[in-house]
GROMACS .gro file of C-alpha atoms in nm:
model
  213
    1UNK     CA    1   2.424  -1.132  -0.266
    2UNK     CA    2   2.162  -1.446  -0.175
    3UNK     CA    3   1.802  -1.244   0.016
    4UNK     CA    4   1.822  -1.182   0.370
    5UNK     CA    5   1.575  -1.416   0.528
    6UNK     CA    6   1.598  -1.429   0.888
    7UNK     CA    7   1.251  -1.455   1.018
    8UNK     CA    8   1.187  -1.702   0.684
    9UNK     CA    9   1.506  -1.924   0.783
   10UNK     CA   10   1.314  -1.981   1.169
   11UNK     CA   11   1.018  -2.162   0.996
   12UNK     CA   12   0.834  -1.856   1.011
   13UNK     CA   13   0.607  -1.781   0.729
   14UNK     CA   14   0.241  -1.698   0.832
   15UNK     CA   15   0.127  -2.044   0.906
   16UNK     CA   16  -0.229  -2.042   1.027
   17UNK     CA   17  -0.203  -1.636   0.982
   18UNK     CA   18  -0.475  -1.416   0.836
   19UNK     CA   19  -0.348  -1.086   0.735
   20UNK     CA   20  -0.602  -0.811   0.605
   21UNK     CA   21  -0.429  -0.552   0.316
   22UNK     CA   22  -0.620  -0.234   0.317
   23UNK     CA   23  -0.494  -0.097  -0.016
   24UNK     CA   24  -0.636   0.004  -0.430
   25UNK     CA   25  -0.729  -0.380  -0.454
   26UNK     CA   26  -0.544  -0.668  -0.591
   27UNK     CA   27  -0.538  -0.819  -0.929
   28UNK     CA   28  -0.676  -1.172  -0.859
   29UNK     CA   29  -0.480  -1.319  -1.210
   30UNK     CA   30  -0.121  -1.240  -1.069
   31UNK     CA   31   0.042  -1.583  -1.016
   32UNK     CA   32   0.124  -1.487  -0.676
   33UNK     CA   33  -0.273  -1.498  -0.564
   34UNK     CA   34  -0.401  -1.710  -0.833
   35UNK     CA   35  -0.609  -2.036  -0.805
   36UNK     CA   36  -0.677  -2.154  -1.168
   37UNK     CA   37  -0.989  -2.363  -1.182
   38UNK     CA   38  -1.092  -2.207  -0.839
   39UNK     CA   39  -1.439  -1.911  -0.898
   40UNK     CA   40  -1.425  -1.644  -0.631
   41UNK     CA   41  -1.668  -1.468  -0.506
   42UNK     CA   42  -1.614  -1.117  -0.384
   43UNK     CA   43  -1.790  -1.032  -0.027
   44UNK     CA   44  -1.768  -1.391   0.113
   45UNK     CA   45  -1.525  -1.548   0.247
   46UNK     CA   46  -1.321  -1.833   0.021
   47UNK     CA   47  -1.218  -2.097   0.206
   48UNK     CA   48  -1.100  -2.308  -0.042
   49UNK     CA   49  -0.912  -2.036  -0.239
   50UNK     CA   50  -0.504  -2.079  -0.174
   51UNK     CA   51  -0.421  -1.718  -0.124
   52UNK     CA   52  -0.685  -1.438  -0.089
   53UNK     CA   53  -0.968  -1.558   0.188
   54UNK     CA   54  -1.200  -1.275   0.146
   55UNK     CA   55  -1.190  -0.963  -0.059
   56UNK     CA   56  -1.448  -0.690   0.028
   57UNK     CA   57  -1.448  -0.307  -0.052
   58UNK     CA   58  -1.566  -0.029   0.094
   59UNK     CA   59  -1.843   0.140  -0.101
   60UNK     CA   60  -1.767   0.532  -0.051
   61UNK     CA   61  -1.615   0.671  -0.416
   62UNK     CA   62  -1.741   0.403  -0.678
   63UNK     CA   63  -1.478   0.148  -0.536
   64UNK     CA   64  -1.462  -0.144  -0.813
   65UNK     CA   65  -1.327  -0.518  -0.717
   66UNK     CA   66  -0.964  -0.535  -0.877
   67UNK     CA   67  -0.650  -0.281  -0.886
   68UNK     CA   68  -0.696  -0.038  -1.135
   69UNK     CA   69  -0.511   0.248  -1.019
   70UNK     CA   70  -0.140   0.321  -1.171
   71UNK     CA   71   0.113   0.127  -1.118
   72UNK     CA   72  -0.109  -0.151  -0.916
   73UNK     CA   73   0.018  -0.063  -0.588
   74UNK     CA   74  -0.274  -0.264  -0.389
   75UNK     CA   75  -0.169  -0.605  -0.578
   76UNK     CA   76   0.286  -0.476  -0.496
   77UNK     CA   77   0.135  -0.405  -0.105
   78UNK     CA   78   0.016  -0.789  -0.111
   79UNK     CA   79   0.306  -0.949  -0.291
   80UNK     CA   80   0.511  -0.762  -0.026
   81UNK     CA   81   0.286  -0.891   0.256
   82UNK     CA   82   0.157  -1.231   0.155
   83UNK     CA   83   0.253  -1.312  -0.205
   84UNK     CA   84   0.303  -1.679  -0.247
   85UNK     CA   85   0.443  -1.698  -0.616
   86UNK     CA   86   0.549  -2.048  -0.822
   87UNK     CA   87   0.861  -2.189  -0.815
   88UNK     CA   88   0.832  -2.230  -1.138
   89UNK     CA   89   0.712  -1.931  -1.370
   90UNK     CA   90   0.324  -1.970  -1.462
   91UNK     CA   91   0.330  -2.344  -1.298
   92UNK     CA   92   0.147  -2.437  -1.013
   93UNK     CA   93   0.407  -2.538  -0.725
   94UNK     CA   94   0.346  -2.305  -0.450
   95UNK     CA   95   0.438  -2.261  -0.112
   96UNK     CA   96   0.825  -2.340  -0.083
   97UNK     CA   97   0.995  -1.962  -0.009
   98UNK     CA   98   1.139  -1.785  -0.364
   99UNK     CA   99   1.251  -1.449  -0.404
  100UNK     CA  100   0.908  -1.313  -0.523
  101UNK     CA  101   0.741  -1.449  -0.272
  102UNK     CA  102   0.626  -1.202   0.078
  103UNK     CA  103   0.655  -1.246   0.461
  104UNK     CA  104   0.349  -1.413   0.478
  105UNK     CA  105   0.375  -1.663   0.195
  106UNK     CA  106   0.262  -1.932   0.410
  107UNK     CA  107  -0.056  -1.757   0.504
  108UNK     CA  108  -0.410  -1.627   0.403
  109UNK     CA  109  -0.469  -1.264   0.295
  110UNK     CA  110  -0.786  -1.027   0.318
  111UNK     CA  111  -0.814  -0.742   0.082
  112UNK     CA  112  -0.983  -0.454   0.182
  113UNK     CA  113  -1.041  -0.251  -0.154
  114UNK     CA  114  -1.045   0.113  -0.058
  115UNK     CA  115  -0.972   0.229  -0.409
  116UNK     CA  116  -0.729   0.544  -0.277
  117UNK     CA  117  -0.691   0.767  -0.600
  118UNK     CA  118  -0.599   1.152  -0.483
  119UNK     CA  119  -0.792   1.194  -0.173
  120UNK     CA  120  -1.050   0.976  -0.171
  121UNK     CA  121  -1.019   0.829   0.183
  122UNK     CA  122  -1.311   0.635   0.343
  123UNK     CA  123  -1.509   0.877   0.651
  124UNK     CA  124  -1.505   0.599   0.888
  125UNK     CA  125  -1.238   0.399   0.943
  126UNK     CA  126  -1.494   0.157   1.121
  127UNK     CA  127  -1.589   0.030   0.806
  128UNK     CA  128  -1.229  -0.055   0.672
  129UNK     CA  129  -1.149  -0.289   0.949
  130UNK     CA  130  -1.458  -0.442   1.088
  131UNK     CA  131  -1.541  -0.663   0.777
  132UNK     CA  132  -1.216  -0.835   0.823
  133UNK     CA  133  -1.213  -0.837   1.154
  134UNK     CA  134  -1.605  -1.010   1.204
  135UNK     CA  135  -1.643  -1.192   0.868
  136UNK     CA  136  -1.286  -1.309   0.831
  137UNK     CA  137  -1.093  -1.305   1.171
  138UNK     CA  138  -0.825  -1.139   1.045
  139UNK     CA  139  -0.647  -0.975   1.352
  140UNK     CA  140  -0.361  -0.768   1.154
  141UNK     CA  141  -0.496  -0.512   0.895
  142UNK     CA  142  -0.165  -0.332   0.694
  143UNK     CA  143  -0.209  -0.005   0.534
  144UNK     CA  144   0.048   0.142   0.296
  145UNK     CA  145  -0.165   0.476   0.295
  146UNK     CA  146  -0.236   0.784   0.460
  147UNK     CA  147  -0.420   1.048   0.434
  148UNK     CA  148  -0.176   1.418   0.419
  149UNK     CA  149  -0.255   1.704   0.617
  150UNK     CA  150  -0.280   1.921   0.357
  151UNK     CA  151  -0.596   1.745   0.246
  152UNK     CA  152  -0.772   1.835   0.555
  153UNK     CA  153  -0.626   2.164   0.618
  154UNK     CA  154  -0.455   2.030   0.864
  155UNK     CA  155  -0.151   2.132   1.069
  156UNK     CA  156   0.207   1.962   0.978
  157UNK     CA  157   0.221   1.676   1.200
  158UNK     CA  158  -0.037   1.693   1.456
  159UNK     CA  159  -0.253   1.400   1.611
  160UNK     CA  160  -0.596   1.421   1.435
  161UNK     CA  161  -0.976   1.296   1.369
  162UNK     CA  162  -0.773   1.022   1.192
  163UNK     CA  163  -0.574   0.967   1.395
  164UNK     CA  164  -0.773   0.897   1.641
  165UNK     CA  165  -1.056   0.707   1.446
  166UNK     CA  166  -0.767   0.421   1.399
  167UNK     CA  167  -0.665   0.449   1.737
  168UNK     CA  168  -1.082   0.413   1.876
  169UNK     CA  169  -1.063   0.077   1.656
  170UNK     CA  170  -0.777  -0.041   1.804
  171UNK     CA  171  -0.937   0.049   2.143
  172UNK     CA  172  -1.243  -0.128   2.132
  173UNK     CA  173  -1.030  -0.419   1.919
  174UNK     CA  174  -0.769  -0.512   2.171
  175UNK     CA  175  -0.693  -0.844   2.040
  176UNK     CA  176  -0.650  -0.630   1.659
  177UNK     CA  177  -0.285  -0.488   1.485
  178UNK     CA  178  -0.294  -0.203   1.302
  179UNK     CA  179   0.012  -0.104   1.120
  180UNK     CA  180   0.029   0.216   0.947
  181UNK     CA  181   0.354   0.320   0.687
  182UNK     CA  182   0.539   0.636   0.814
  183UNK     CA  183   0.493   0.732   0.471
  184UNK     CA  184   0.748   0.837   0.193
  185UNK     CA  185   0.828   1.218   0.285
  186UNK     CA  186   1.134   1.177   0.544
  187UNK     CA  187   1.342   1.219   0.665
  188UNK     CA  188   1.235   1.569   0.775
  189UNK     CA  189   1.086   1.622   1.111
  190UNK     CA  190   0.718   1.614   1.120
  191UNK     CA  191   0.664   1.442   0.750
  192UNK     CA  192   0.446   1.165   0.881
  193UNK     CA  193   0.120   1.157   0.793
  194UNK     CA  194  -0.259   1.144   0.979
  195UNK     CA  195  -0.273   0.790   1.063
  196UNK     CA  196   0.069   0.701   1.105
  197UNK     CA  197   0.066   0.969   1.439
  198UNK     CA  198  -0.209   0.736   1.594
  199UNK     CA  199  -0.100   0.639   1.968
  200UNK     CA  200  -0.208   0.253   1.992
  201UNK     CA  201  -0.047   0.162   1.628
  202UNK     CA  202   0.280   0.045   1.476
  203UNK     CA  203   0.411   0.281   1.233
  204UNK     CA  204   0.678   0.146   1.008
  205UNK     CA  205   0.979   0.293   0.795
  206UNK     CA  206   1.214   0.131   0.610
  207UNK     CA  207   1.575   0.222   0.498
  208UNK     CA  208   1.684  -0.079   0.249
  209UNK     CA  209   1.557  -0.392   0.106
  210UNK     CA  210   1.661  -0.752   0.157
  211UNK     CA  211   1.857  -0.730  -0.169
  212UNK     CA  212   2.100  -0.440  -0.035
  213UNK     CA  213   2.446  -0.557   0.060
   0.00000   0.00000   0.00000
């Protein structure tokens, strides 16, 4: 069956949007974010750059620019979110809707690198978000990542320090979005994660794809 594009058939498609992914990076060559001819230059922002307006990382763990952990799941996140690939494989004519393209297409993305291999989760969420938030504008920050319980000693379930560190940006942010996955454990009771049980947030599942009959 044809993709299921209902908010994409209203003219919606991130116009004038900046969306900040907070993810393991994003490979910059993918023909979804590319700009050939275009230099970038991480920490600043790139105004001129089609896709990707600023890409910063947070320095705790060795974070490098780029998405080198398994199975890329930084540069997936932002095709998902704000991928804006060619109509034509490895040509140049963006921005008309295609099946590999995200929700976003239309917009500008900010990557947050935060690396996220095992448990190596930044201490203060502060510095995830403000970047973006100052430097860039960006008002909406997606994470596909959370930190389990079990990495904390935590118990199942319950609202804690991280939760509540998202929640005391979103405080003293009220013009911000955060949106947090529920995480892939379900459907079990109690099998979301730290950040997803913060109060002031939107925590997302999903049950199909647009593909699905």
């Amino acid at each position: 069956p044809p993709p299921l594009t209902p908010i994409h058939d209203r003219g919606l498609a991130g116009q004038s949007q900046t969306v900040t992914v907070c993810d393991t990076g994003l490979d910059l060559n993918h023909e979804a974010f590319s700009h050939p001819g275009l230099p970038f230059t991480y920490g600043v922002l790139n105004p001129g750059h089609r896709k990707v307006y600023l890409y910063y990382k947070v320095t705790e763990g060795g974070v490098d620019y780029g998405d080198y952990v398994a199975g890329s799941h930084g540069t997936h996140v932002s095709g998902t979110v704000g991928g804006d690939a060619p109509l034509t494989p490895g040509g140049t004519d963006w921005g008309s809707y295609n099946k590999w393209d995200g929700m976003e297409f239309a917009g500008k993305l900010v990557v947050c690198d935060l690396f996220l291999f095992a448990n190596q989760h930044p201490s203060d969420y502060d510095n995830i978000y403000r970047p973006g938030y100052d430097i860039a504008g960006s008002r909406i920050f997606t994470n596909s990542w959370a930190f389990w319980y079990s990495w904390d000693g935590e118990p199942q379930g319950k609202y804690t320090t991280r939760s509540r560190m998202v929640d005391e940006f979103m405080w003293a942010h009220s013009d911000a979005l955060v949106i947090f996955v529920a995480h892939n454990d379900g459907p079990a009771p109690m099998t979301i994660r730290q950040e997803s049980a913060a109060k002031d947030i939107i925590t997302v599942g999903a049950s199909q794809n647009a593909d699905d009959p």
